[in-house]
Coordinates of C-alpha atoms and ligand atoms in Angstrom, one line a residue:
M939 CA 224.6 -41.3 25.6
I940 CA 228.1 -42.2 24.7
P941 CA 228.5 -43.8 21.2
G942 CA 228.4 -47.5 21.1
Y943 CA 225.5 -47.9 23.6
I944 CA 221.8 -48.0 23.3
A945 CA 219.5 -46.9 26.2
D946 CA 216.3 -48.7 26.9
I947 CA 213.8 -47.1 29.2
G948 CA 210.4 -48.2 30.3
L949 CA 208.2 -46.0 32.6
E950 CA 205.6 -46.8 35.2
V951 CA 203.4 -43.7 35.6
H952 CA 201.0 -43.4 38.5
A953 CA 198.2 -40.9 38.1
E954 CA 195.5 -40.1 40.6
L955 CA 192.1 -40.2 39.1
Q956 CA 190.4 -37.1 40.4
T957 CA 187.0 -38.5 41.2
Q958 CA 184.7 -37.1 43.9
S959 CA 185.3 -40.1 46.2
K960 CA 188.1 -42.6 46.9
M961 CA 188.6 -45.9 45.1
F962 CA 186.9 -48.1 47.7
C963 CA 185.1 -45.9 50.1
S964 CA 183.0 -42.7 50.1
C965 CA 185.7 -40.4 51.6
P966 CA 186.3 -37.4 49.4
V967 CA 189.4 -37.1 47.1
V968 CA 191.0 -33.9 48.6
D969 CA 193.9 -31.8 47.6
T970 CA 196.5 -33.6 49.7
T971 CA 198.8 -30.6 49.8
R972 CA 196.1 -28.4 51.4
A973 CA 193.6 -30.4 53.4
L974 CA 194.2 -30.8 57.1
P975 CA 196.0 -34.2 57.5
N976 CA 193.8 -37.2 58.3
T977 CA 190.5 -35.5 57.8
A978 CA 189.3 -37.5 54.8
V979 CA 189.5 -40.9 56.4
C980 CA 187.1 -43.7 57.3
P981 CA 187.4 -47.3 58.5
V982 CA 187.9 -48.6 54.9
C983 CA 190.8 -46.4 53.9
A984 CA 192.3 -46.6 57.4
G985 CA 192.4 -50.4 57.1
M986 CA 190.2 -51.3 60.0
P987 CA 189.7 -55.0 60.4
G988 CA 186.4 -56.1 58.9
A989 CA 185.8 -52.9 56.8
L990 CA 184.6 -53.8 53.3
P991 CA 185.7 -52.0 50.1
V992 CA 183.3 -51.1 47.3
A993 CA 184.8 -50.2 43.9
N994 CA 184.2 -46.7 42.6
A995 CA 182.3 -47.0 39.3
R996 CA 183.4 -43.5 38.2
A997 CA 187.1 -44.4 38.7
I998 CA 186.6 -47.5 36.5
E999 CA 184.9 -45.3 33.9
Y1000 CA 187.8 -42.8 33.9
A1001 CA 190.3 -45.6 33.7
L1002 CA 188.4 -47.0 30.7
Q1003 CA 188.5 -43.7 29.0
V1004 CA 192.3 -43.4 29.4
A1005 CA 192.8 -47.0 28.3
L1006 CA 190.8 -46.4 25.1
A1007 CA 192.6 -43.1 24.5
L1008 CA 195.8 -45.1 24.5
D1009 CA 194.3 -47.6 22.0
C1010 CA 194.5 -50.4 24.6
Q1011 CA 192.7 -53.7 24.5
V1012 CA 190.3 -53.6 27.4
A1013 CA 189.6 -56.8 29.3
E1014 CA 186.0 -57.8 29.7
T1015 CA 186.9 -59.1 33.1
S1016 CA 189.7 -57.7 35.3
Q1017 CA 190.4 -58.4 38.9
F1018 CA 191.7 -56.7 41.9
A1019 CA 194.5 -58.4 43.9
R1020 CA 196.2 -57.9 47.2
K1021 CA 199.8 -56.8 47.0
N1022 CA 201.2 -57.6 50.4
Y1023 CA 204.0 -55.6 51.9
F1024 CA 204.6 -54.0 55.3
Y1025 CA 205.2 -50.3 55.4
P1026 CA 203.6 -47.4 57.4
D1027 CA 202.0 -45.9 54.3
L1028 CA 199.8 -48.9 54.0
P1029 CA 197.5 -49.3 56.9
K1030 CA 196.0 -52.6 55.7
G1031 CA 199.4 -54.3 55.2
Y1032 CA 198.5 -54.7 51.6
Q1033 CA 197.6 -52.5 48.6
I1034 CA 194.6 -53.3 46.5
S1035 CA 195.9 -53.3 42.9
Q1036 CA 195.5 -55.3 39.7
F1037 CA 198.1 -57.9 38.9
E1038 CA 197.3 -61.0 36.7
F1039 CA 194.2 -59.5 35.2
P1040 CA 194.7 -55.8 34.5
L1041 CA 192.0 -53.5 33.1
A1042 CA 193.7 -53.1 29.7
V1043 CA 196.8 -54.1 27.8
K1044 CA 198.7 -53.4 24.6
G1045 CA 198.2 -49.8 23.7
T1046 CA 200.2 -47.1 22.0
L1047 CA 200.9 -43.4 22.5
S1048 CA 202.7 -41.1 20.2
A1049 CA 204.7 -38.1 21.2
W1050 CA 206.5 -35.2 19.6
S1051 CA 210.2 -35.3 20.4
E1052 CA 213.3 -33.6 19.1
E1053 CA 213.7 -36.3 16.5
G1054 CA 210.1 -36.0 15.4
W1055 CA 207.2 -38.3 16.2
I1056 CA 207.8 -41.4 18.2
N1057 CA 205.5 -44.2 19.1
I1058 CA 205.6 -45.9 22.4
R1059 CA 203.9 -49.2 23.2
I1060 CA 201.9 -49.3 26.3
R1061 CA 202.2 -52.6 28.1
R1062 CA 199.3 -52.3 30.6
V1063 CA 196.9 -50.0 32.3
H1064 CA 195.6 -51.0 35.7
L1065 CA 193.7 -49.6 38.7
E1066 CA 194.9 -49.5 42.2
E1067 CA 194.7 -47.4 45.4
D1068 CA 197.1 -44.7 46.4
T1069 CA 199.0 -45.0 49.7
A1070 CA 199.2 -42.7 52.7
K1071 CA 201.7 -39.8 52.5
L1072 CA 204.6 -40.0 54.8
T1073 CA 206.6 -37.0 55.9
H1074 CA 209.9 -37.8 57.4
M1075 CA 210.9 -35.3 60.1
D1076 CA 214.3 -34.7 61.5
Q1077 CA 214.7 -31.9 64.0
G1078 CA 218.4 -32.6 64.5
D1079 CA 217.9 -33.9 68.1
G1080 CA 218.7 -37.4 67.1
K1081 CA 215.1 -38.4 67.3
P1082 CA 213.8 -38.5 63.7
F1083 CA 210.1 -39.4 63.2
T1084 CA 207.6 -39.8 60.5
L1085 CA 204.1 -38.2 60.1
V1086 CA 201.4 -40.3 58.4
D1087 CA 198.6 -38.6 56.4
L1088 CA 195.9 -41.0 55.4
N1089 CA 194.0 -38.5 53.2
R1090 CA 195.9 -39.9 50.2
A1091 CA 195.3 -43.5 51.2
G1092 CA 192.7 -45.0 48.9
I1093 CA 192.6 -42.2 46.2
P1094 CA 192.1 -44.0 42.9
L1095 CA 195.4 -44.5 41.1
L1096 CA 195.9 -45.5 37.5
E1097 CA 199.1 -47.1 36.6
V1098 CA 200.3 -46.9 33.0
V1099 CA 203.3 -49.1 32.2
S1100 CA 205.2 -48.6 28.9
E1101 CA 207.3 -51.1 27.1
P1102 CA 211.1 -50.2 27.2
D1103 CA 210.6 -48.2 23.9
L1104 CA 212.2 -45.0 25.1
H1105 CA 215.9 -44.5 24.0
S1106 CA 216.8 -41.1 25.2
V1107 CA 216.1 -38.5 27.9
D1108 CA 214.4 -36.4 25.3
Q1109 CA 212.1 -39.2 24.3
V1110 CA 211.2 -39.7 28.0
R1111 CA 210.4 -36.0 28.2
A1112 CA 208.2 -36.2 25.2
Y1113 CA 206.4 -39.3 26.3
T1114 CA 205.7 -38.1 29.9
R1115 CA 204.3 -34.8 28.5
S1116 CA 202.2 -36.6 26.0
L1117 CA 200.8 -38.9 28.6
R1118 CA 200.1 -36.0 31.0
R1119 CA 198.2 -34.3 28.2
V1120 CA 196.0 -37.3 27.7
L1121 CA 195.1 -37.3 31.4
Q1122 CA 194.4 -33.5 31.5
Y1123 CA 192.6 -33.5 28.2
L1124 CA 190.2 -36.2 29.4
A1125 CA 189.9 -34.2 32.6
V1126 CA 190.6 -37.2 34.8
N1127 CA 193.7 -35.6 36.4
S1128 CA 194.8 -32.0 36.9
G1129 CA 198.3 -32.7 35.6
D1130 CA 199.5 -30.7 38.6
L1131 CA 202.8 -32.5 39.3
E1132 CA 203.6 -30.1 42.1
K1133 CA 200.7 -31.5 44.1
G1134 CA 202.0 -35.1 43.5
V1135 CA 199.0 -36.2 41.4
I1136 CA 201.3 -37.8 38.8
R1137 CA 204.4 -39.8 39.9
F1138 CA 206.9 -41.9 38.0
E1139 CA 209.1 -44.9 38.3
A1140 CA 211.8 -45.4 35.6
N1141 CA 213.3 -48.7 34.5
V1142 CA 216.6 -48.0 32.9
S1143 CA 219.1 -50.3 31.1
V1144 CA 222.0 -49.9 28.7
R1145 CA 223.2 -52.4 26.0
P1146 CA 226.0 -52.3 23.5
A1147 CA 224.8 -51.1 20.0
G1148 CA 224.2 -54.1 17.8
S1149 CA 223.0 -56.3 20.7
D1150 CA 219.4 -57.2 20.6
H1151 CA 219.2 -58.4 24.2
L1152 CA 218.1 -55.8 26.7
G1153 CA 220.6 -55.0 29.4
T1154 CA 220.1 -55.6 33.1
R1155 CA 217.7 -52.9 34.4
V1156 CA 217.5 -50.9 37.5
E1157 CA 214.2 -49.4 38.7
I1158 CA 214.3 -45.8 40.1
K1159 CA 211.4 -45.2 42.5
N1160 CA 209.7 -42.0 43.7
L1161 CA 210.3 -39.6 40.9
N1162 CA 207.8 -36.8 41.4
S1163 CA 208.6 -34.2 38.8
F1164 CA 209.6 -34.1 35.1
R1165 CA 212.9 -32.7 36.3
A1166 CA 213.5 -35.6 38.7
V1167 CA 212.6 -38.2 36.0
T1168 CA 215.0 -36.7 33.4
D1169 CA 217.8 -36.0 35.9
A1170 CA 217.7 -39.4 37.4
I1171 CA 217.7 -41.2 34.1
T1172 CA 220.6 -39.0 32.8
H1173 CA 222.6 -39.9 35.9
E1174 CA 221.7 -43.5 35.6
L1175 CA 222.7 -43.8 32.0
K1176 CA 226.1 -42.3 32.7
R1177 CA 226.6 -44.6 35.7
Q1178 CA 225.7 -47.7 33.8
T1179 CA 227.7 -47.0 30.6
A1180 CA 230.7 -46.2 32.8
L1181 CA 230.4 -49.6 34.5
L1182 CA 230.1 -51.4 31.2
E1183 CA 233.0 -49.5 29.8
A1184 CA 235.1 -50.6 32.8
G1185 CA 234.1 -54.2 32.1
S1186 CA 231.8 -54.5 35.1
S1187 CA 228.2 -55.6 35.1
I1188 CA 225.0 -53.9 36.3
D1189 CA 223.1 -55.2 39.4
Q1190 CA 219.4 -55.5 39.1
E1191 CA 218.2 -53.4 41.9
T1192 CA 215.8 -50.8 43.1
L1193 CA 217.1 -47.3 43.5
G1194 CA 216.0 -44.1 45.1
W1195 CA 216.8 -40.6 43.7
D1196 CA 218.5 -38.1 45.9
E1197 CA 217.4 -34.8 44.4
T1198 CA 219.8 -32.6 46.3
R1199 CA 222.9 -34.7 45.5
G1200 CA 221.8 -35.5 42.0
M1201 CA 222.5 -39.2 42.5
T1202 CA 220.7 -42.5 42.6
F1203 CA 221.2 -44.7 45.6
S1204 CA 220.6 -48.3 46.2
Q1205 CA 217.4 -49.0 48.2
R1206 CA 217.2 -52.8 48.0
T1207 CA 217.7 -55.6 45.6
K1208 CA 215.0 -55.9 43.1
E1209 CA 211.8 -57.4 44.5
E1210 CA 210.0 -60.0 42.5
A1211 CA 206.3 -60.5 42.1
H1212 CA 206.4 -63.5 44.5
D1213 CA 207.8 -61.2 47.2
Y1214 CA 204.4 -59.5 47.3
R1215 CA 202.4 -62.8 47.6
Y1216 CA 199.7 -61.4 45.3
F1217 CA 196.4 -63.1 45.5
P1218 CA 192.9 -62.2 44.3
E1219 CA 191.1 -59.7 46.6
P1220 CA 188.4 -61.8 48.2
D1221 CA 186.4 -58.7 49.2
L1222 CA 185.8 -57.4 45.7
P1223 CA 184.0 -59.0 42.8
P1224 CA 185.8 -59.1 39.4
V1225 CA 185.3 -55.9 37.3
H1226 CA 183.1 -56.7 34.2
I1227 CA 183.0 -54.4 31.3
S1228 CA 180.7 -55.5 28.5
P1229 CA 181.7 -55.2 24.8
K1230 CA 178.7 -52.8 24.5
Q1231 CA 180.1 -50.6 27.3
I1232 CA 183.5 -50.6 25.6
T1233 CA 182.0 -49.7 22.2
S1234 CA 179.9 -46.9 23.6
A1235 CA 182.9 -45.5 25.6
R1236 CA 185.0 -45.7 22.5
N1237 CA 182.3 -43.9 20.4
S1238 CA 182.0 -41.1 23.0
L1239 CA 185.7 -40.6 23.2
P1240 CA 187.0 -37.3 21.8
E1241 CA 189.7 -37.3 19.1
R1242 CA 192.8 -38.7 20.6
P1243 CA 194.9 -35.9 22.0
D1244 CA 198.2 -37.1 20.5
R1245 CA 196.5 -37.3 17.1
R1246 CA 195.0 -33.9 17.5
F1247 CA 198.4 -32.6 18.5
R1248 CA 199.8 -33.9 15.2
R1249 CA 197.0 -32.4 13.3
F1250 CA 197.5 -28.9 14.9
M1251 CA 201.1 -29.0 13.9
V1252 CA 200.5 -30.3 10.4
D1253 CA 197.3 -28.6 9.4
Y1254 CA 197.8 -25.3 11.2
G1255 CA 201.6 -25.1 11.0
L1256 CA 201.8 -24.4 14.8
E1257 CA 204.9 -24.8 16.8
A1258 CA 205.0 -27.6 19.5
Y1259 CA 205.0 -24.9 22.1
H1260 CA 201.6 -23.4 21.2
T1261 CA 200.2 -26.8 20.4
E1262 CA 201.0 -28.0 23.8
L1263 CA 199.3 -25.0 25.5
L1264 CA 196.2 -25.3 23.3
L1265 CA 195.9 -29.0 23.9
S1266 CA 196.3 -28.9 27.7
E1267 CA 192.5 -28.9 28.0
K1268 CA 189.9 -30.1 25.6
P1269 CA 187.8 -26.9 26.0
I1270 CA 190.8 -24.8 25.0
A1271 CA 191.5 -26.8 21.9
D1272 CA 187.8 -26.7 21.0
F1273 CA 187.7 -22.9 21.5
Y1274 CA 190.7 -22.5 19.3
E1275 CA 189.3 -24.5 16.4
N1276 CA 185.9 -22.9 16.7
T1277 CA 187.4 -19.5 16.5
L1278 CA 189.2 -20.5 13.3
T1279 CA 185.9 -21.7 11.7
Y1280 CA 184.3 -18.4 12.2
M1281 CA 187.0 -16.5 10.4
S1282 CA 186.7 -15.8 6.6
Q1283 CA 190.4 -15.8 6.4
P1284 CA 191.5 -18.1 9.3
D1285 CA 195.0 -17.3 10.5
P1286 CA 196.0 -20.2 12.8
S1287 CA 199.0 -18.6 14.4
L1288 CA 197.3 -15.3 14.9
V1289 CA 194.5 -17.1 16.8
A1290 CA 197.0 -19.2 18.7
N1291 CA 198.9 -16.1 19.8
W1292 CA 195.8 -14.3 21.0
I1293 CA 194.4 -17.3 22.9
T1294 CA 197.7 -18.3 24.6
G1295 CA 198.7 -14.7 25.2
E1296 CA 195.9 -12.2 25.8
L1297 CA 193.1 -14.6 26.6
F1298 CA 195.2 -16.8 28.9
G1299 CA 196.4 -13.6 30.6
L1300 CA 192.8 -12.5 31.3
M1301 CA 191.8 -16.0 32.5
N1302 CA 194.8 -16.0 34.8
I1303 CA 193.8 -12.7 36.4
S1304 CA 190.2 -13.6 36.8
G1305 CA 191.0 -17.2 37.8
Q1306 CA 188.5 -18.6 35.3
T1307 CA 188.9 -21.7 33.2
M1308 CA 188.0 -22.0 29.5
K1309 CA 184.7 -23.6 30.5
E1310 CA 183.8 -20.7 32.7
I1311 CA 184.5 -17.7 30.5
I1312 CA 181.7 -16.0 28.8
I1313 CA 183.5 -14.8 25.7
E1314 CA 182.4 -16.7 22.5
P1315 CA 184.7 -18.0 19.8
R1316 CA 182.6 -16.2 17.2
D1317 CA 183.2 -12.9 18.9
L1318 CA 187.0 -13.4 19.2
A1319 CA 186.9 -14.3 15.6
S1320 CA 185.2 -11.1 14.6
L1321 CA 187.6 -9.0 16.7
L1322 CA 190.6 -10.6 15.1
E1323 CA 189.0 -10.0 11.6
M1324 CA 188.7 -6.3 12.5
L1325 CA 192.4 -6.5 13.4
Q1326 CA 193.2 -8.2 10.1
K1327 CA 191.4 -5.6 8.1
G1328 CA 193.1 -2.8 10.0
E1329 CA 189.8 -1.5 11.5
V1330 CA 191.4 -1.6 14.9
N1331 CA 195.0 -1.6 15.9
I1332 CA 196.6 -4.1 18.4
T1333 CA 196.4 -1.8 21.4
T1334 CA 192.7 -1.2 20.8
A1335 CA 192.0 -4.8 20.1
K1336 CA 193.6 -5.8 23.4
S1337 CA 191.5 -3.3 25.4
V1338 CA 188.4 -4.5 23.5
L1339 CA 189.2 -8.1 24.3
S1340 CA 189.5 -7.3 28.0
L1341 CA 186.2 -5.5 28.0
M1342 CA 184.5 -8.4 26.1
F1343 CA 186.0 -10.8 28.6
D1344 CA 184.0 -9.1 31.4
T1345 CA 180.8 -8.4 29.5
G1346 CA 180.6 -11.1 26.9
E1347 CA 179.5 -8.5 24.4
K1348 CA 180.3 -8.4 20.8
P1349 CA 183.4 -6.5 19.7
G1350 CA 181.4 -4.1 17.4
L1351 CA 179.2 -3.0 20.3
T1352 CA 182.1 -2.7 22.7
I1353 CA 184.0 -0.5 20.4
Q1354 CA 181.0 1.7 19.8
K1355 CA 180.1 2.0 23.5
E1356 CA 183.7 2.8 24.5
G1357 CA 184.4 5.0 21.6
L1358 CA 187.4 2.8 20.7
G1359 CA 186.9 2.7 16.9
Q1360 CA 189.7 3.7 14.6
I1361 CA 189.6 7.3 13.5
S1362 CA 189.8 7.4 9.7
D1363 CA 187.9 10.6 9.3
R1364 CA 190.2 12.9 7.3
Q1365 CA 188.7 16.1 8.7
I1366 CA 189.2 15.0 12.3
L1367 CA 192.7 13.8 11.7
E1368 CA 193.7 16.9 9.8
N1369 CA 192.8 19.0 12.8
I1370 CA 194.9 16.9 15.1
V1371 CA 197.9 16.9 12.7
E1372 CA 197.7 20.7 12.3
G1373 CA 197.5 21.0 16.1
V1374 CA 200.6 18.9 16.5
L1375 CA 202.6 20.9 13.9
S1376 CA 201.6 24.3 15.2
A1377 CA 202.5 23.3 18.8
H1378 CA 206.0 22.4 17.6
P1379 CA 207.3 25.1 15.4
D1380 CA 211.0 24.4 16.2
E1381 CA 210.7 20.8 15.1
V1382 CA 208.9 21.8 11.9
A1383 CA 211.7 24.2 11.1
A1384 CA 214.3 21.5 11.8
Y1385 CA 212.4 19.1 9.5
Q1386 CA 212.3 21.6 6.7
E1387 CA 216.1 22.1 7.1
G1388 CA 216.5 18.4 6.3
K1389 CA 216.0 16.5 9.5
T1390 CA 213.4 14.3 7.8
G1391 CA 213.7 11.7 10.5
L1392 CA 211.4 13.9 12.5
R1393 CA 208.4 12.7 10.5
E1394 CA 208.3 9.6 12.6
W1395 CA 208.3 11.7 15.7
F1396 CA 205.3 13.8 14.5
F1397 CA 203.6 10.5 13.6
G1398 CA 204.2 9.3 17.2
Q1399 CA 202.7 12.5 18.6
V1400 CA 199.5 12.2 16.6
M1401 CA 199.1 8.5 17.6
Q1402 CA 199.7 9.5 21.2
Q1403 CA 197.0 12.1 21.1
T1404 CA 194.5 9.7 19.6
R1405 CA 195.4 6.9 22.0
G1406 CA 196.6 4.9 19.1
Q1407 CA 193.2 5.0 17.4
A1408 CA 194.2 7.1 14.4
N1409 CA 194.3 5.3 11.1
P1410 CA 198.1 5.2 10.4
S1411 CA 198.0 5.5 6.7
V1412 CA 195.7 8.5 6.8
V1413 CA 198.0 10.2 9.4
K1414 CA 201.0 9.4 7.2
S1415 CA 199.6 11.0 4.1
L1416 CA 198.4 14.0 6.0
L1417 CA 201.8 14.6 7.5
E1418 CA 203.4 14.2 4.1
E1419 CA 201.1 16.8 2.7
K1420 CA 201.3 19.3 5.6
L1421 CA 205.1 19.1 5.9
Q1422 CA 205.5 19.9 2.2
Q1423 CA 203.7 23.2 2.8
Ligands
ADP2669 P1 208.0 -55.0 37.5 O1 206.5 -55.1 37.6 O2 208.7 -56.1 38.3 O3 208.6 -53.7 37.7 P2 207.7 -55.3 34.6 O4 208.2 -56.5 33.8 O5 206.3 -55.1 34.7 O6 208.4 -55.5 36.0 O7 208.4 -54.1 34.0 C1 208.2 -52.8 34.5 C2 208.8 -51.8 33.5 O8 210.2 -52.1 33.2 C3 208.1 -51.7 32.2 O9 207.9 -50.3 31.9 C4 209.1 -52.2 31.2 O10 209.0 -51.6 30.0 C5 210.4 -51.9 31.9 N1 211.5 -52.8 31.5 C6 211.5 -54.2 31.6 N2 212.7 -54.6 31.2 C7 213.5 -53.6 31.0 C8 214.9 -53.4 30.6 N3 215.7 -54.4 30.4 N4 215.3 -52.1 30.4 C9 214.5 -51.1 30.7 N5 213.3 -51.2 31.0 C10 212.7 -52.4 31.2
MG2670 MG1 208.0 -52.0 38.5
ZN2671 ZN1 187.7 -43.8 53.4

């Protein structure tokens, strides 16, 4: 941002709610990047005349959880409305959404940014249905065409609208990640942006520093990756400040984002709510959520992920990087904290390293999630305690973990079975040390003539012969002793 200007950015985030079935029919919610096109379709989501929608209770429940995790005020009565517009991604000619009476309003979300913690106000959270996916084809023969896949039409979509509280690209990055974490953590969305399950629209304006009136905004549509969001906003902030610097004004309009050219382009002048001729959806009753239901959902809600994030950084002294990995799924965060509670001398960064490094590696190879693995936090804790006490070295601990991962057995038993324990027996090690020395008379002679650096080399030889299992301090003292002679 060039000095003298303030950026104001508000985001509209669309997240699919990954329920079993669609928002208003019983078609399955499929992975739209993999399923054969138009296989999860019925008269309701294909918009056949006379077909009647029925709201998905589970989707409402998921939406309620997200709204509460964002500290929103939940409406006891909300209502679906028809948002009318004509476009091939919308078979009915309207989208069922919420307008005047959204599910929830006035929440907050905190996020960790370069400048520290920021708080972003959430304006509203509402439910709607996703649209069909269009693929524009151009085979260069002058006859471009468009393919329509209705599998996505009718998938429950949650829209989270922020206030224009974001003032830099870094804050945008922090907010979008924090929001994605909430969705993943509550297990209502996979967070897999590559599959298009979260999509963004950015509202961007610029004003002179000192002015307390927001500038004229543009809305950038169809941003489907974190990269697209930040690149588009960066570009737009530059464009707008340059215009203001030159004494021009900003047009309120809707823009698209051209990823390859790295530019926004004008799509149309900004549409207003009345352009959509919203009216209450006559085929669906209002959504009632009783105060009792809200209270019980609130009570069963886990600790808010953004608060837990802060706690991990403050209480455990973890870096944002590790915290982010550990909080990507609730079962991972729980596994982490459980492991710590089983250790007599808990070492938060040691445990974070082992979970996000070794354990994630093993999970990756086996394709298992944290919920599926059979290794217990208690057993990881005792393995790491053995490591802390020097009873096993890192190499051995890694092999033990990999065996435990497959068998679910305790580290002690695994070490015993596989003969992986550390060798501290002086007699055994003495034999090995002597063996190494007598096999290398030239090196011994060189050592005695003053090449003392060779001690490290002898040490390496002993460790190699014992597959790293020799107790290093015993080996060192034996070498010291023998080389004197
Ligand atoms: P619409 O539904 O027409 O897009 P809203 O008033 O609901 O309009 O605003 C949508 C988004 O635009 C919100 O995220 C809001 O924070 C943001 N917004 C509104 N005014 C501005 C502005 N002047 N600059 C940046 N963002 C803005
Ligand atoms: Mg908008
Ligand atoms: Zn359907």
